[in-house]
Amino acid sequence: MNHDHSTPLRAPDDCETGVIVFSGATGTGDRRRDETIRQLRSAGVRNGWHFVAVTPDAHEAGVDGGQVSSHRAGDTRPLASRPPDGHRFDALRDDHVRRELESRRIRRLVLCGGHTNHEVASTARTALDQGYEVVVVAETTRPGTTRTRDGTCSPPQDVQAITLATLERLGATVTSAAALLSGSNESVVPQHVAALYTDSVGEADFVHCDPLPSPCLCRRAALVVVNVREEYPAPEFGDRSHNNAEELIERLVAAWRAADRTVVHTRHPSALLDRDGSIRQGSAVVPRRGEFVVEAATQNAFFDTDLGDRLDAAGVTQLVVVGLPAQGAVAATARAALEREYDVVLVEDAIAGFDTTDAEGNTVAGTEAHWVECTSLAAMGASLTELREVERLVRRPNPPR
């Protein structure tokens, strides 16, 4: 496994702007999107922006390999190949991309093209962790696939709206190309979220694919309890999905401990939730001596922590993830784990999503956010299951390696 221990940097006043363009070898596959990106490129070159092109080879989403090019510098360097059965969605995990950005003092990143819920979301989350100012040009991105246990997936327009709303809530600017070039950076999230509840959605809008297979549980699996704290169930945090998630997590932790398996507890800042700081911190599932406890400064439990090193030292290859919020620390930690080639299993009914509201009062329901995050992660390589199945597997006397 690879691990990062970099410290977030804040953008200096003289920082440069970099544009990461996710696209296929001949573009995004959509004429209008490609034309918008061409217009951005022309305007960006005039403004002195740097462009980094990330070109996937054949995989439907993410980066399998390709090239990184700085159009101001005129050089081209190959991306690291995607390892067998690995995952490659976060452009900032690539050494060449990072060096290109750092050498040019780029601290403002504009993301164009690609799949919103896959490579765009993963790269945006990492960039925010690292202190970049992040701008997502919404009309140049498109929703990627989702996967479910029964084969019925959300309408693409719902995936797009909910992912954009989450990225804005986490700190990204989600805008249009025209607003970016004019400098207004007006948010387009309200119009996307409003359409969730005004557009008519029928059976034909849902996407159907092969159901996900049931996951196996490895002997070297660790249970990762993400951010289970006393303040989250409080009424002042609004509605959420899976109100009994903490109860189910307690059951799973008890079963895990009885099987003498590795338990990891992570704690994160509450980026998705509004609060005045007066609510007491605490853990609904109290760590025991010998269990890993990770205090993360961001939503990603791997970022600037020793979690990866400790998991490797314990021989852990599979992570069973539970906790909250689904859109925040759960998704960020699971995405980071996939990038590091862990086998990731999400226990859906032991994960809770929270309602969030944009500046114009439009609300994304926690149930929908939970659904989109979990099914997007499944399309990226995670497995989905439910508590009773994990309880059955953890009690097996001889689980597979």
Short mmCIF file of C-alpha atoms in Angstrom, two decimals:
data_model
loop_
_atom_site.label_atom_id
_atom_site.label_comp_id
_atom_site.label_asym_id
_atom_site.label_seq_id
_atom_site.Cartn_x
_atom_site.Cartn_y
_atom_site.Cartn_z
CA MET A 1 0.00 0.00 0.00
CA ASN A 2 1.08 3.60 -0.64
CA HIS A 3 0.51 6.27 1.99
CA ASP A 4 0.74 10.04 2.02
CA HIS A 5 1.82 12.17 4.93
CA SER A 6 1.68 15.57 3.27
CA THR A 7 0.49 18.62 5.17
CA PRO A 8 -2.28 20.85 3.74
CA LEU A 9 -0.97 24.06 2.23
CA ARG A 10 -2.89 27.31 1.93
CA ALA A 11 -2.91 29.20 -1.35
CA PRO A 12 -0.49 32.14 -1.40
CA ASP A 13 -1.61 35.43 -2.91
CA ASP A 14 0.48 34.85 -6.03
CA CYS A 15 -0.79 31.33 -6.69
CA GLU A 16 -1.41 30.08 -10.22
CA THR A 17 -4.53 28.44 -11.65
CA GLY A 18 -4.40 24.89 -12.96
CA VAL A 19 -7.10 23.19 -15.00
CA ILE A 20 -7.38 19.39 -14.85
CA VAL A 21 -9.29 18.08 -17.85
CA PHE A 22 -10.61 14.52 -17.58
CA SER A 23 -11.46 13.18 -21.03
CA GLY A 24 -11.21 10.27 -23.41
CA ALA A 25 -8.63 10.18 -26.15
CA THR A 26 -11.00 12.05 -28.48
CA GLY A 27 -12.77 14.15 -25.86
CA THR A 28 -15.60 13.61 -23.40
CA GLY A 29 -17.87 11.95 -25.95
CA ASP A 30 -20.33 14.86 -25.90
CA ARG A 31 -20.02 17.59 -28.53
CA ARG A 32 -21.38 20.36 -26.31
CA ARG A 33 -19.11 19.46 -23.39
CA ASP A 34 -16.09 19.27 -25.67
CA GLU A 35 -16.87 22.69 -27.14
CA THR A 36 -17.21 24.20 -23.66
CA ILE A 37 -13.85 22.73 -22.65
CA ARG A 38 -12.26 24.09 -25.85
CA GLN A 39 -13.60 27.55 -25.02
CA LEU A 40 -12.26 27.27 -21.48
CA ARG A 41 -8.89 26.19 -22.82
CA SER A 42 -8.68 29.16 -25.20
CA ALA A 43 -9.69 31.63 -22.50
CA GLY A 44 -7.46 29.94 -19.94
CA VAL A 45 -4.38 30.15 -22.14
CA ARG A 46 -5.00 33.87 -22.55
CA ASN A 47 -5.27 34.16 -18.75
CA GLY A 48 -2.05 32.23 -18.22
CA TRP A 49 -3.68 29.12 -16.75
CA HIS A 50 -1.87 25.77 -16.78
CA PHE A 51 -3.69 22.74 -18.21
CA VAL A 52 -3.20 19.13 -17.14
CA ALA A 53 -4.94 16.59 -19.37
CA VAL A 54 -5.82 13.24 -17.80
CA THR A 55 -6.79 10.78 -20.50
CA PRO A 56 -8.27 7.42 -19.49
CA ASP A 57 -7.56 4.51 -21.81
CA ALA A 58 -10.56 2.20 -21.72
CA HIS A 59 -12.08 2.08 -18.25
CA GLU A 60 -15.56 3.63 -18.05
CA ALA A 61 -14.52 5.88 -15.19
CA GLY A 62 -11.29 6.79 -13.48
CA VAL A 63 -7.77 6.88 -14.84
CA ASP A 64 -6.31 3.66 -16.22
CA GLY A 65 -3.26 5.29 -17.74
CA GLY A 66 -2.72 8.02 -20.27
CA GLN A 67 -0.81 11.23 -20.31
CA VAL A 68 -0.29 14.38 -18.34
CA SER A 69 0.54 17.48 -20.33
CA SER A 70 1.21 21.04 -19.28
CA HIS A 71 0.12 23.13 -22.23
CA ARG A 72 2.08 26.17 -21.10
CA ALA A 73 5.25 24.19 -20.63
CA GLY A 74 4.80 22.13 -23.77
CA ASP A 75 5.96 18.86 -22.24
CA THR A 76 4.17 15.52 -22.01
CA ARG A 77 4.75 12.83 -19.41
CA PRO A 78 3.08 9.43 -19.05
CA LEU A 79 0.77 8.70 -16.14
CA ALA A 80 1.59 5.76 -13.93
CA SER A 81 -0.19 2.64 -15.17
CA ARG A 82 -3.23 1.41 -13.34
CA PRO A 83 -2.17 -1.68 -11.34
CA PRO A 84 -4.00 -4.99 -11.91
CA ASP A 85 -7.30 -4.97 -10.00
CA GLY A 86 -6.33 -1.55 -8.62
CA HIS A 87 -8.24 1.70 -8.67
CA ARG A 88 -7.28 5.01 -10.18
CA PHE A 89 -9.75 7.85 -9.79
CA ASP A 90 -7.81 10.52 -7.90
CA ALA A 91 -5.55 12.49 -10.24
CA LEU A 92 -3.63 13.94 -7.29
CA ARG A 93 -2.42 10.46 -6.34
CA ASP A 94 -0.21 10.53 -9.43
CA ASP A 95 3.34 11.76 -8.83
CA HIS A 96 3.60 13.44 -12.23
CA VAL A 97 0.42 15.44 -11.72
CA ARG A 98 1.50 16.54 -8.25
CA ARG A 99 4.91 17.63 -9.49
CA GLU A 100 3.36 19.58 -12.36
CA LEU A 101 1.10 21.46 -9.95
CA GLU A 102 3.74 22.08 -7.29
CA SER A 103 6.45 23.24 -9.71
CA ARG A 104 4.13 25.92 -11.05
CA ARG A 105 2.86 27.07 -7.64
CA ILE A 106 -0.68 26.10 -8.57
CA ARG A 107 -3.08 26.33 -5.64
CA ARG A 108 -6.34 26.91 -7.52
CA LEU A 109 -7.66 23.86 -9.37
CA VAL A 110 -10.42 23.93 -11.98
CA LEU A 111 -11.85 20.48 -12.76
CA CYS A 112 -13.43 19.83 -16.17
CA GLY A 113 -14.75 16.76 -17.95
CA GLY A 114 -14.89 13.30 -16.49
CA HIS A 115 -17.43 11.53 -14.32
CA THR A 116 -18.71 13.73 -11.54
CA ASN A 117 -19.18 11.00 -8.93
CA HIS A 118 -15.97 9.14 -9.79
CA GLU A 119 -12.74 10.89 -10.79
CA VAL A 120 -14.02 14.44 -10.36
CA ALA A 121 -15.31 13.84 -6.82
CA SER A 122 -12.23 11.87 -5.74
CA THR A 123 -9.82 14.48 -7.07
CA ALA A 124 -11.86 17.38 -5.65
CA ARG A 125 -11.95 15.82 -2.18
CA THR A 126 -8.19 15.28 -2.13
CA ALA A 127 -7.54 18.78 -3.46
CA LEU A 128 -9.70 20.30 -0.71
CA ASP A 129 -7.83 18.24 1.90
CA GLN A 130 -4.55 19.59 0.54
CA GLY A 131 -5.69 23.20 0.74
CA TYR A 132 -6.39 23.89 -2.93
CA GLU A 133 -9.14 26.24 -3.97
CA VAL A 134 -11.33 23.91 -6.04
CA VAL A 135 -13.69 24.89 -8.86
CA VAL A 136 -15.89 22.31 -10.64
CA VAL A 137 -17.27 23.38 -14.03
CA ALA A 138 -20.54 21.51 -13.80
CA GLU A 139 -21.72 21.42 -17.42
CA THR A 140 -18.44 19.81 -18.55
CA THR A 141 -18.84 16.82 -16.20
CA ARG A 142 -21.26 13.93 -16.42
CA PRO A 143 -22.57 11.30 -13.99
CA GLY A 144 -20.69 8.03 -13.94
CA THR A 145 -22.16 4.60 -13.31
CA THR A 146 -23.51 3.38 -10.00
CA ARG A 147 -23.91 -0.23 -8.83
CA THR A 148 -26.39 -1.81 -6.43
CA ARG A 149 -27.10 -5.18 -4.89
CA ASP A 150 -30.37 -5.55 -6.80
CA GLY A 151 -29.24 -4.02 -10.10
CA THR A 152 -31.51 -0.93 -10.01
CA CYS A 153 -29.51 2.32 -10.03
CA SER A 154 -30.41 5.97 -9.58
CA PRO A 155 -31.31 8.19 -12.56
CA PRO A 156 -28.12 9.87 -13.85
CA GLN A 157 -29.52 13.37 -13.27
CA ASP A 158 -29.99 12.55 -9.58
CA VAL A 159 -26.42 11.29 -9.30
CA GLN A 160 -25.17 14.50 -10.92
CA ALA A 161 -27.21 16.85 -8.71
CA ILE A 162 -26.45 15.12 -5.41
CA THR A 163 -22.73 14.78 -6.11
CA LEU A 164 -22.42 18.44 -7.08
CA ALA A 165 -24.33 19.48 -3.95
CA THR A 166 -22.01 17.40 -1.76
CA LEU A 167 -18.86 18.85 -3.33
CA GLU A 168 -20.14 22.38 -2.77
CA ARG A 169 -20.97 21.57 0.83
CA LEU A 170 -17.44 20.26 1.32
CA GLY A 171 -15.98 23.55 0.10
CA ALA A 172 -15.70 23.42 -3.69
CA THR A 173 -17.09 26.11 -5.96
CA VAL A 174 -19.55 24.50 -8.39
CA THR A 175 -20.22 26.85 -11.25
CA SER A 176 -20.66 27.24 -15.01
CA ALA A 177 -17.98 28.00 -17.58
CA ALA A 178 -19.47 31.43 -18.23
CA ALA A 179 -19.52 32.31 -14.52
CA LEU A 180 -15.95 31.09 -14.09
CA LEU A 181 -14.67 33.20 -16.97
CA SER A 182 -16.62 36.27 -15.84
CA GLY A 183 -15.29 35.90 -12.32
CA SER A 184 -18.75 35.73 -10.70
CA ASN A 185 -18.43 31.98 -9.91
CA GLU A 186 -22.18 31.83 -9.35
CA SER A 187 -23.27 28.45 -7.98
CA VAL A 188 -25.30 26.17 -10.24
CA VAL A 189 -26.09 23.73 -7.43
CA PRO A 190 -29.51 25.25 -6.56
CA GLN A 191 -30.85 24.66 -10.06
CA HIS A 192 -29.61 21.06 -10.06
CA VAL A 193 -31.05 20.30 -6.62
CA ALA A 194 -34.35 22.04 -7.36
CA ALA A 195 -34.75 19.80 -10.41
CA LEU A 196 -34.54 16.73 -8.16
CA TYR A 197 -38.00 17.43 -6.83
CA THR A 198 -39.63 19.21 -9.78
CA ASP A 199 -38.68 17.01 -12.73
CA SER A 200 -40.86 13.98 -13.36
CA VAL A 201 -38.95 10.73 -12.92
CA GLY A 202 -40.38 7.46 -14.17
CA GLU A 203 -39.29 3.84 -14.26
CA ALA A 204 -37.51 4.46 -17.57
CA ASP A 205 -35.19 6.97 -15.88
CA PHE A 206 -33.65 4.33 -13.61
CA VAL A 207 -30.59 2.48 -14.84
CA HIS A 208 -30.47 -1.29 -14.66
CA CYS A 209 -27.27 -3.32 -14.51
CA ASP A 210 -26.06 -6.66 -13.19
CA PRO A 211 -26.56 -7.01 -9.40
CA LEU A 212 -23.43 -6.87 -7.29
CA PRO A 213 -22.18 -10.21 -5.95
CA SER A 214 -22.17 -10.80 -2.20
CA PRO A 215 -18.75 -10.04 -0.69
CA CYS A 216 -16.54 -12.47 1.19
CA LEU A 217 -14.92 -11.59 4.50
CA CYS A 218 -11.15 -12.07 4.70
CA ARG A 219 -9.24 -13.16 7.78
CA ARG A 220 -7.26 -9.95 7.55
CA ALA A 221 -10.30 -7.69 7.46
CA ALA A 222 -10.50 -4.67 9.77
CA LEU A 223 -13.71 -2.98 10.88
CA VAL A 224 -13.44 0.79 10.34
CA VAL A 225 -15.87 2.74 12.54
CA VAL A 226 -16.01 6.20 10.99
CA ASN A 227 -16.85 9.20 13.12
CA VAL A 228 -19.47 7.69 15.45
CA ARG A 229 -19.94 10.48 17.98
CA GLU A 230 -22.68 11.56 20.33
CA GLU A 231 -23.51 14.84 18.62
CA TYR A 232 -24.62 13.35 15.30
CA PRO A 233 -27.93 11.85 16.50
CA ALA A 234 -28.96 15.19 18.06
CA PRO A 235 -32.11 16.85 16.61
CA GLU A 236 -30.26 20.06 15.79
CA PHE A 237 -28.43 18.25 13.02
CA GLY A 238 -31.65 17.67 11.09
CA ASP A 239 -33.02 14.59 9.40
CA ARG A 240 -30.89 11.67 8.31
CA SER A 241 -31.12 8.20 6.89
CA HIS A 242 -30.75 5.02 8.94
CA ASN A 243 -31.59 6.39 12.37
CA ASN A 244 -30.59 3.09 13.96
CA ALA A 245 -27.11 3.06 12.40
CA GLU A 246 -25.35 3.54 15.75
CA GLU A 247 -27.23 0.60 17.25
CA LEU A 248 -26.23 -1.62 14.33
CA ILE A 249 -22.64 -0.42 14.56
CA GLU A 250 -22.52 -1.36 18.25
CA ARG A 251 -23.76 -4.85 17.35
CA LEU A 252 -21.13 -5.26 14.66
CA VAL A 253 -18.33 -3.97 16.89
CA ALA A 254 -19.35 -6.50 19.55
CA ALA A 255 -19.28 -9.35 17.01
CA TRP A 256 -15.93 -8.16 15.66
CA ARG A 257 -14.37 -8.03 19.10
CA ALA A 258 -15.73 -11.47 19.95
CA ALA A 259 -13.92 -12.79 16.87
CA ASP A 260 -10.70 -11.04 18.01
CA ARG A 261 -10.44 -8.99 14.83
CA THR A 262 -8.92 -5.56 14.19
CA VAL A 263 -11.13 -2.55 15.00
CA VAL A 264 -10.30 0.98 13.83
CA HIS A 265 -12.01 4.14 15.13
CA THR A 266 -11.69 7.37 13.14
CA ARG A 267 -12.75 10.88 14.15
CA HIS A 268 -13.15 13.79 11.76
CA PRO A 269 -14.28 17.44 11.67
CA SER A 270 -17.98 17.94 10.92
CA ALA A 271 -17.61 19.52 7.48
CA LEU A 272 -21.14 18.68 6.34
CA LEU A 273 -23.02 19.76 9.44
CA ASP A 274 -23.77 23.20 10.85
CA ARG A 275 -23.00 23.68 14.52
CA ASP A 276 -21.68 26.35 16.87
CA GLY A 277 -19.01 24.17 18.47
CA SER A 278 -20.81 23.90 21.80
CA ILE A 279 -21.98 20.30 21.39
CA ARG A 280 -19.84 17.94 23.39
CA GLN A 281 -17.59 15.50 21.61
CA GLY A 282 -17.82 11.86 22.52
CA SER A 283 -17.96 8.38 21.10
CA ALA A 284 -21.06 6.22 21.02
CA VAL A 285 -18.75 3.22 20.50
CA VAL A 286 -15.92 3.65 22.99
CA PRO A 287 -12.53 2.34 21.75
CA ARG A 288 -10.88 -0.36 23.82
CA ARG A 289 -7.22 -0.69 24.64
CA GLY A 290 -5.31 -2.01 21.66
CA GLU A 291 -7.79 -0.78 19.05
CA PHE A 292 -6.64 1.76 16.47
CA VAL A 293 -7.81 5.34 17.04
CA VAL A 294 -7.22 7.88 14.27
CA GLU A 295 -7.72 11.62 14.80
CA ALA A 296 -8.03 13.02 11.28
CA ALA A 297 -7.86 16.71 10.40
CA THR A 298 -9.94 16.18 7.25
CA GLN A 299 -12.74 13.90 6.07
CA ASN A 300 -10.16 11.38 4.80
CA ALA A 301 -8.84 9.14 7.60
CA PHE A 302 -5.71 8.35 5.56
CA PHE A 303 -4.68 11.94 4.90
CA ASP A 304 -1.75 13.09 7.05
CA THR A 305 -2.23 10.19 9.51
CA ASP A 306 -0.45 6.90 10.16
CA LEU A 307 -3.55 4.79 9.45
CA GLY A 308 -2.14 3.17 6.31
CA ASP A 309 1.13 2.24 8.01
CA ARG A 310 -0.70 0.74 10.99
CA LEU A 311 -3.01 -1.29 8.77
CA ASP A 312 -0.06 -2.60 6.79
CA ALA A 313 1.80 -3.53 9.97
CA ALA A 314 -1.25 -5.52 11.08
CA GLY A 315 -1.48 -7.25 7.70
CA VAL A 316 -4.90 -5.79 6.93
CA THR A 317 -6.01 -6.09 3.30
CA GLN A 318 -9.77 -5.59 3.59
CA LEU A 319 -11.72 -2.76 5.25
CA VAL A 320 -15.33 -3.16 6.37
CA VAL A 321 -16.61 0.41 6.68
CA VAL A 322 -19.46 1.72 8.85
CA GLY A 323 -20.24 5.16 10.26
CA LEU A 324 -21.35 8.65 9.32
CA PRO A 325 -21.92 10.92 7.56
CA ALA A 326 -22.13 8.96 4.31
CA GLN A 327 -21.36 12.03 2.20
CA GLY A 328 -18.47 13.16 4.38
CA ALA A 329 -15.96 11.05 6.24
CA VAL A 330 -17.36 7.67 5.12
CA ALA A 331 -17.13 8.47 1.41
CA ALA A 332 -13.77 10.23 1.72
CA THR A 333 -12.17 7.40 3.69
CA ALA A 334 -13.63 4.70 1.43
CA ARG A 335 -12.44 6.49 -1.72
CA ALA A 336 -8.96 6.85 -0.24
CA ALA A 337 -8.92 3.16 0.71
CA LEU A 338 -9.82 2.13 -2.84
CA GLU A 339 -7.01 4.31 -4.19
CA ARG A 340 -4.63 2.45 -1.86
CA GLU A 341 -5.86 -0.89 -3.22
CA TYR A 342 -7.68 -2.10 -0.14
CA ASP A 343 -10.68 -4.35 -0.62
CA VAL A 344 -13.51 -2.13 0.67
CA VAL A 345 -16.87 -3.40 1.95
CA LEU A 346 -19.61 -0.90 2.85
CA VAL A 347 -22.27 -2.05 5.34
CA GLU A 348 -25.14 0.03 3.95
CA ASP A 349 -27.55 -0.11 6.88
CA ALA A 350 -24.75 0.81 9.32
CA ILE A 351 -23.98 4.03 7.42
CA ALA A 352 -26.08 7.19 7.79
CA GLY A 353 -26.48 10.11 5.40
CA PHE A 354 -27.61 13.56 6.56
CA ASP A 355 -29.95 16.07 4.95
CA THR A 356 -28.12 19.13 3.64
CA THR A 357 -29.57 22.44 2.46
CA ASP A 358 -28.09 24.85 -0.09
CA ALA A 359 -28.03 28.65 0.06
CA GLU A 360 -31.45 28.90 -1.58
CA GLY A 361 -33.12 26.49 0.83
CA ASN A 362 -33.15 23.42 -1.43
CA THR A 363 -32.60 20.22 0.53
CA VAL A 364 -30.89 17.00 -0.47
CA ALA A 365 -32.36 14.19 1.62
CA GLY A 366 -29.92 12.09 3.59
CA THR A 367 -31.46 8.91 2.18
CA GLU A 368 -30.68 10.00 -1.38
CA ALA A 369 -27.17 11.19 -0.53
CA HIS A 370 -26.50 7.85 1.20
CA TRP A 371 -27.74 5.97 -1.85
CA VAL A 372 -25.65 7.94 -4.34
CA GLU A 373 -22.44 7.77 -2.29
CA CYS A 374 -22.65 4.03 -1.60
CA THR A 375 -23.62 3.07 -5.15
CA SER A 376 -20.96 5.35 -6.67
CA LEU A 377 -18.33 3.71 -4.48
CA ALA A 378 -19.64 0.32 -5.59
CA ALA A 379 -19.10 1.31 -9.22
CA MET A 380 -15.55 2.29 -8.29
CA GLY A 381 -14.81 -1.14 -6.82
CA ALA A 382 -16.31 -1.34 -3.33
CA SER A 383 -18.65 -4.13 -2.25
CA LEU A 384 -22.04 -3.51 -0.65
CA THR A 385 -23.68 -5.59 2.06
CA GLU A 386 -25.89 -5.31 5.14
CA LEU A 387 -25.33 -5.94 8.82
CA ARG A 388 -26.91 -9.37 9.15
CA GLU A 389 -24.74 -10.74 6.33
CA VAL A 390 -21.54 -9.40 7.92
CA GLU A 391 -22.56 -10.80 11.31
CA ARG A 392 -23.01 -14.21 9.68
CA LEU A 393 -19.63 -14.01 7.95
CA VAL A 394 -17.68 -12.80 10.99
CA ARG A 395 -18.90 -15.78 13.02
CA ARG A 396 -17.65 -18.31 10.46
CA PRO A 397 -14.84 -20.37 12.00
CA ASN A 398 -12.56 -20.35 8.95
CA PRO A 399 -13.09 -17.30 6.76
CA PRO A 400 -11.15 -17.11 3.48
CA ARG A 401 -7.81 -15.38 3.43
#
